[in-house]
Amino acid sequence: MMKKIAYVNPNLCDRSPGCPAIKVCPSQALSHKRAGMFSYDATMADPEKCTGCAKCLNNCPGGAIKMIPANKVQVR
Ligand code: SF4
């Protein structure tokens, strides 16, 4: 079966500076870039680092993360 990995929908991400999904990921696969003094871009998942454990799913308040087949991931 095709491996599934995390995908963050940037339109649903609340861009919180304290993104709880980033904190819970055991593989440091999630990150967000600083966009200004107090703001961040949407969280992104690194398909190379994501193991598909799905721990992040229930730690996104906006429900922005879903698991999708690894071959469907487009690097933004
Ligand atoms: S599925 Fe697991 S490894 Fe992948 S981003 Fe979510 S918490 Fe990290």
GROMACS .gro file of N, CA and C and ligand atoms in nm:
model
  236
    1MET      N    1   0.084  -0.120   0.000
    1MET     CA    2   0.000   0.000   0.000
    1MET      C    3   0.087   0.125   0.000
    2MET      N    4   0.040   0.224  -0.074
    2MET     CA    5   0.116   0.349  -0.084
    2MET      C    6   0.129   0.416   0.053
    3LYS      N    7   0.248   0.457   0.084
    3LYS     CA    8   0.272   0.528   0.209
    3LYS      C    9   0.195   0.660   0.208
    4LYS      N   10   0.137   0.695   0.323
    4LYS     CA   11   0.069   0.824   0.333
    4LYS      C   12   0.153   0.918   0.418
    5ILE      N   13   0.154   1.042   0.378
    5ILE     CA   14   0.228   1.141   0.456
    5ILE      C   15   0.141   1.265   0.477
    6ALA      N   16   0.184   1.349   0.568
    6ALA     CA   17   0.105   1.465   0.606
    6ALA      C   18   0.110   1.573   0.499
    7TYR      N   19  -0.007   1.634   0.479
    7TYR     CA   20  -0.017   1.751   0.392
    7TYR      C   21  -0.091   1.860   0.469
    8VAL      N   22  -0.037   1.980   0.470
    8VAL     CA   23  -0.102   2.092   0.539
    8VAL      C   24  -0.168   2.182   0.435
    9ASN      N   25  -0.299   2.198   0.446
    9ASN     CA   26  -0.371   2.289   0.357
    9ASN      C   27  -0.344   2.432   0.403
   10PRO      N   28  -0.273   2.509   0.322
   10PRO     CA   29  -0.236   2.644   0.366
   10PRO      C   30  -0.356   2.736   0.386
   11ASN      N   31  -0.469   2.702   0.323
   11ASN     CA   32  -0.588   2.785   0.339
   11ASN      C   33  -0.660   2.761   0.472
   12LEU      N   34  -0.632   2.647   0.534
   12LEU     CA   35  -0.694   2.617   0.663
   12LEU      C   36  -0.599   2.643   0.780
   13CYS      N   37  -0.470   2.649   0.753
   13CYS     CA   38  -0.371   2.673   0.858
   13CYS      C   39  -0.391   2.812   0.919
   14ASP      N   40  -0.398   2.818   1.054
   14ASP     CA   41  -0.419   2.949   1.119
   14ASP      C   42  -0.287   3.025   1.140
   15ARG      N   43  -0.178   2.964   1.099
   15ARG     CA   44  -0.046   3.030   1.101
   15ARG      C   45  -0.005   3.076   1.241
   16SER      N   46  -0.047   3.000   1.338
   16SER     CA   47  -0.014   3.035   1.475
   16SER      C   48   0.137   3.027   1.497
   17PRO      N   49   0.193   3.126   1.568
   17PRO     CA   50   0.337   3.119   1.599
   17PRO      C   51   0.369   2.996   1.684
   18GLY      N   52   0.272   2.948   1.761
   18GLY     CA   53   0.296   2.832   1.848
   18GLY      C   54   0.234   2.706   1.794
   19CYS      N   55   0.238   2.685   1.665
   19CYS     CA   56   0.175   2.569   1.600
   19CYS      C   57   0.195   2.440   1.680
   20PRO      N   58   0.086   2.386   1.738
   20PRO     CA   59   0.100   2.264   1.820
   20PRO      C   60   0.138   2.141   1.739
   21ALA      N   61   0.105   2.139   1.612
   21ALA     CA   62   0.141   2.023   1.530
   21ALA      C   63   0.293   2.015   1.513
   22ILE      N   64   0.356   2.130   1.497
   22ILE     CA   65   0.503   2.131   1.485
   22ILE      C   66   0.565   2.072   1.612
   23LYS      N   67   0.508   2.109   1.727
   23LYS     CA   68   0.566   2.063   1.853
   23LYS      C   69   0.551   1.913   1.872
   24VAL      N   70   0.442   1.856   1.821
   24VAL     CA   71   0.415   1.716   1.849
   24VAL      C   72   0.484   1.621   1.750
   25CYS      N   73   0.524   1.670   1.636
   25CYS     CA   74   0.587   1.584   1.535
   25CYS      C   75   0.719   1.527   1.585
   26PRO      N   76   0.731   1.396   1.592
   26PRO     CA   77   0.854   1.335   1.644
   26PRO      C   78   0.968   1.337   1.543
   27SER      N   79   0.939   1.374   1.419
   27SER     CA   80   1.040   1.366   1.314
   27SER      C   81   1.087   1.502   1.263
   28GLN      N   82   1.043   1.608   1.330
   28GLN     CA   83   1.077   1.743   1.285
   28GLN      C   84   1.044   1.763   1.137
   29ALA      N   85   0.931   1.704   1.097
   29ALA     CA   86   0.891   1.714   0.957
   29ALA      C   87   0.810   1.840   0.928
   30LEU      N   88   0.757   1.901   1.034
   30LEU     CA   89   0.674   2.020   1.016
   30LEU      C   90   0.752   2.145   1.052
   31SER      N   91   0.730   2.249   0.975
   31SER     CA   92   0.798   2.375   1.004
   31SER      C   93   0.718   2.489   0.945
   32HIS      N   94   0.748   2.608   0.990
   32HIS     CA   95   0.688   2.726   0.927
   32HIS      C   96   0.792   2.837   0.923
   33LYS      N   97   0.784   2.913   0.818
   33LYS     CA   98   0.880   3.021   0.801
   33LYS      C   99   0.824   3.149   0.860
   34ARG      N  100   0.910   3.227   0.917
   34ARG     CA  101   0.869   3.356   0.969
   34ARG      C  102   0.832   3.448   0.851
   35ALA      N  103   0.719   3.516   0.863
   35ALA     CA  104   0.675   3.604   0.754
   35ALA      C  105   0.686   3.750   0.795
   36GLY      N  106   0.705   3.777   0.921
   36GLY     CA  107   0.718   3.913   0.970
   36GLY      C  108   0.755   3.908   1.116
   37MET      N  109   0.752   4.022   1.183
   37MET     CA  110   0.793   4.028   1.323
   37MET      C  111   0.714   3.930   1.410
   38PHE      N  112   0.582   3.925   1.389
   38PHE     CA  113   0.497   3.840   1.473
   38PHE      C  114   0.414   3.741   1.392
   39SER      N  115   0.448   3.722   1.268
   39SER     CA  116   0.363   3.636   1.185
   39SER      C  117   0.446   3.528   1.115
   40TYR      N  118   0.375   3.423   1.081
   40TYR     CA  119   0.438   3.310   1.014
   40TYR      C  120   0.361   3.272   0.889
   41ASP      N  121   0.431   3.211   0.795
   41ASP     CA  122   0.363   3.149   0.683
   41ASP      C  123   0.294   3.021   0.733
   42ALA      N  124   0.213   2.963   0.648
   42ALA     CA  125   0.146   2.837   0.683
   42ALA      C  126   0.251   2.729   0.711
   43THR      N  127   0.215   2.643   0.804
   43THR     CA  128   0.300   2.528   0.835
   43THR      C  129   0.311   2.437   0.713
   44MET      N  130   0.429   2.379   0.694
   44MET     CA  131   0.451   2.287   0.581
   44MET      C  132   0.509   2.156   0.632
   45ALA      N  133   0.473   2.049   0.563
   45ALA     CA  134   0.529   1.918   0.597
   45ALA      C  135   0.637   1.882   0.495
   46ASP      N  136   0.750   1.835   0.546
   46ASP     CA  137   0.859   1.792   0.458
   46ASP      C  138   0.838   1.644   0.424
   47PRO      N  139   0.806   1.614   0.298
   47PRO     CA  140   0.778   1.474   0.261
   47PRO      C  141   0.897   1.381   0.281
   48GLU      N  142   1.017   1.437   0.285
   48GLU     CA  143   1.137   1.354   0.307
   48GLU      C  144   1.148   1.311   0.453
   49LYS      N  145   1.099   1.395   0.544
   49LYS     CA  146   1.114   1.365   0.687
   49LYS      C  147   0.992   1.298   0.746
   50CYS      N  148   0.874   1.322   0.688
   50CYS     CA  149   0.750   1.267   0.745
   50CYS      C  150   0.748   1.116   0.736
   51THR      N  151   0.718   1.051   0.849
   51THR     CA  152   0.712   0.905   0.853
   51THR      C  153   0.570   0.854   0.840
   52GLY      N  154   0.473   0.946   0.838
   52GLY     CA  155   0.333   0.905   0.826
   52GLY      C  156   0.270   0.859   0.955
   53CYS      N  157   0.327   0.898   1.068
   53CYS     CA  158   0.276   0.850   1.197
   53CYS      C  159   0.140   0.908   1.232
   54ALA      N  160   0.104   1.021   1.172
   54ALA     CA  161  -0.028   1.086   1.189
   54ALA      C  162  -0.049   1.150   1.325
   55LYS      N  163   0.058   1.164   1.405
   55LYS     CA  164   0.041   1.230   1.535
   55LYS      C  165  -0.004   1.374   1.521
   56CYS      N  166   0.034   1.437   1.414
   56CYS     CA  167   0.002   1.579   1.396
   56CYS      C  168  -0.147   1.602   1.371
   57LEU      N  169  -0.217   1.501   1.319
   57LEU     CA  170  -0.355   1.521   1.275
   57LEU      C  171  -0.443   1.580   1.383
   58ASN      N  172  -0.436   1.524   1.502
   58ASN     CA  173  -0.523   1.570   1.610
   58ASN      C  174  -0.464   1.686   1.687
   59ASN      N  175  -0.356   1.740   1.640
   59ASN     CA  176  -0.295   1.853   1.707
   59ASN      C  177  -0.298   1.978   1.622
   60CYS      N  178  -0.380   1.977   1.521
   60CYS     CA  179  -0.401   2.097   1.440
   60CYS      C  180  -0.540   2.151   1.471
   61PRO      N  181  -0.550   2.267   1.539
   61PRO     CA  182  -0.680   2.321   1.578
   61PRO      C  183  -0.769   2.353   1.458
   62GLY      N  184  -0.708   2.383   1.345
   62GLY     CA  185  -0.785   2.420   1.227
   62GLY      C  186  -0.820   2.303   1.137
   63GLY      N  187  -0.776   2.184   1.174
   63GLY     CA  188  -0.802   2.068   1.089
   63GLY      C  189  -0.738   2.081   0.952
   64ALA      N  190  -0.622   2.147   0.948
   64ALA     CA  191  -0.558   2.176   0.820
   64ALA      C  192  -0.474   2.060   0.768
   65ILE      N  193  -0.450   1.961   0.854
   65ILE     CA  194  -0.360   1.852   0.814
   65ILE      C  195  -0.438   1.728   0.777
   66LYS      N  196  -0.402   1.669   0.667
   66LYS     CA  197  -0.460   1.539   0.633
   66LYS      C  198  -0.348   1.451   0.579
   67MET      N  199  -0.375   1.321   0.579
   67MET     CA  200  -0.277   1.227   0.528
   67MET      C  201  -0.312   1.198   0.382
   68ILE      N  202  -0.216   1.211   0.297
   68ILE     CA  203  -0.241   1.183   0.155
   68ILE      C  204  -0.131   1.090   0.102
   69PRO      N  205  -0.161   1.017  -0.005
   69PRO     CA  206  -0.059   0.927  -0.061
   69PRO      C  207   0.068   1.005  -0.097
   70ALA      N  208   0.181   0.947  -0.064
   70ALA     CA  209   0.309   1.018  -0.080
   70ALA      C  210   0.331   1.064  -0.223
   71ASN      N  211   0.279   0.992  -0.319
   71ASN     CA  212   0.304   1.030  -0.458
   71ASN      C  213   0.215   1.146  -0.504
   72LYS      N  214   0.124   1.190  -0.416
   72LYS     CA  215   0.038   1.303  -0.452
   72LYS      C  216   0.091   1.436  -0.397
   73VAL      N  217   0.197   1.426  -0.318
   73VAL     CA  218   0.250   1.546  -0.255
   73VAL      C  219   0.327   1.629  -0.355
   74GLN      N  220   0.293   1.756  -0.360
   74GLN     CA  221   0.366   1.848  -0.446
   74GLN      C  222   0.447   1.939  -0.355
   75VAL      N  223   0.572   1.952  -0.384
   75VAL     CA  224   0.657   2.040  -0.304
   75VAL      C  225   0.626   2.184  -0.343
   76ARG      N  226   0.592   2.263  -0.241
   76ARG     CA  227   0.558   2.401  -0.268
   76ARG      C  228   0.682   2.487  -0.263
   77SF4     S1  229   0.253   1.232   1.017
   77SF4    FE1  230   0.398   1.216   1.193
   77SF4     S2  231   0.602   1.247   1.100
   77SF4    FE2  232   0.449   1.322   0.951
   77SF4     S3  233   0.432   1.543   0.992
   77SF4    FE3  234   0.269   1.438   1.111
   77SF4     S4  235   0.359   1.402   1.316
   77SF4    FE4  236   0.530   1.449   1.173
   0.00000   0.00000   0.00000
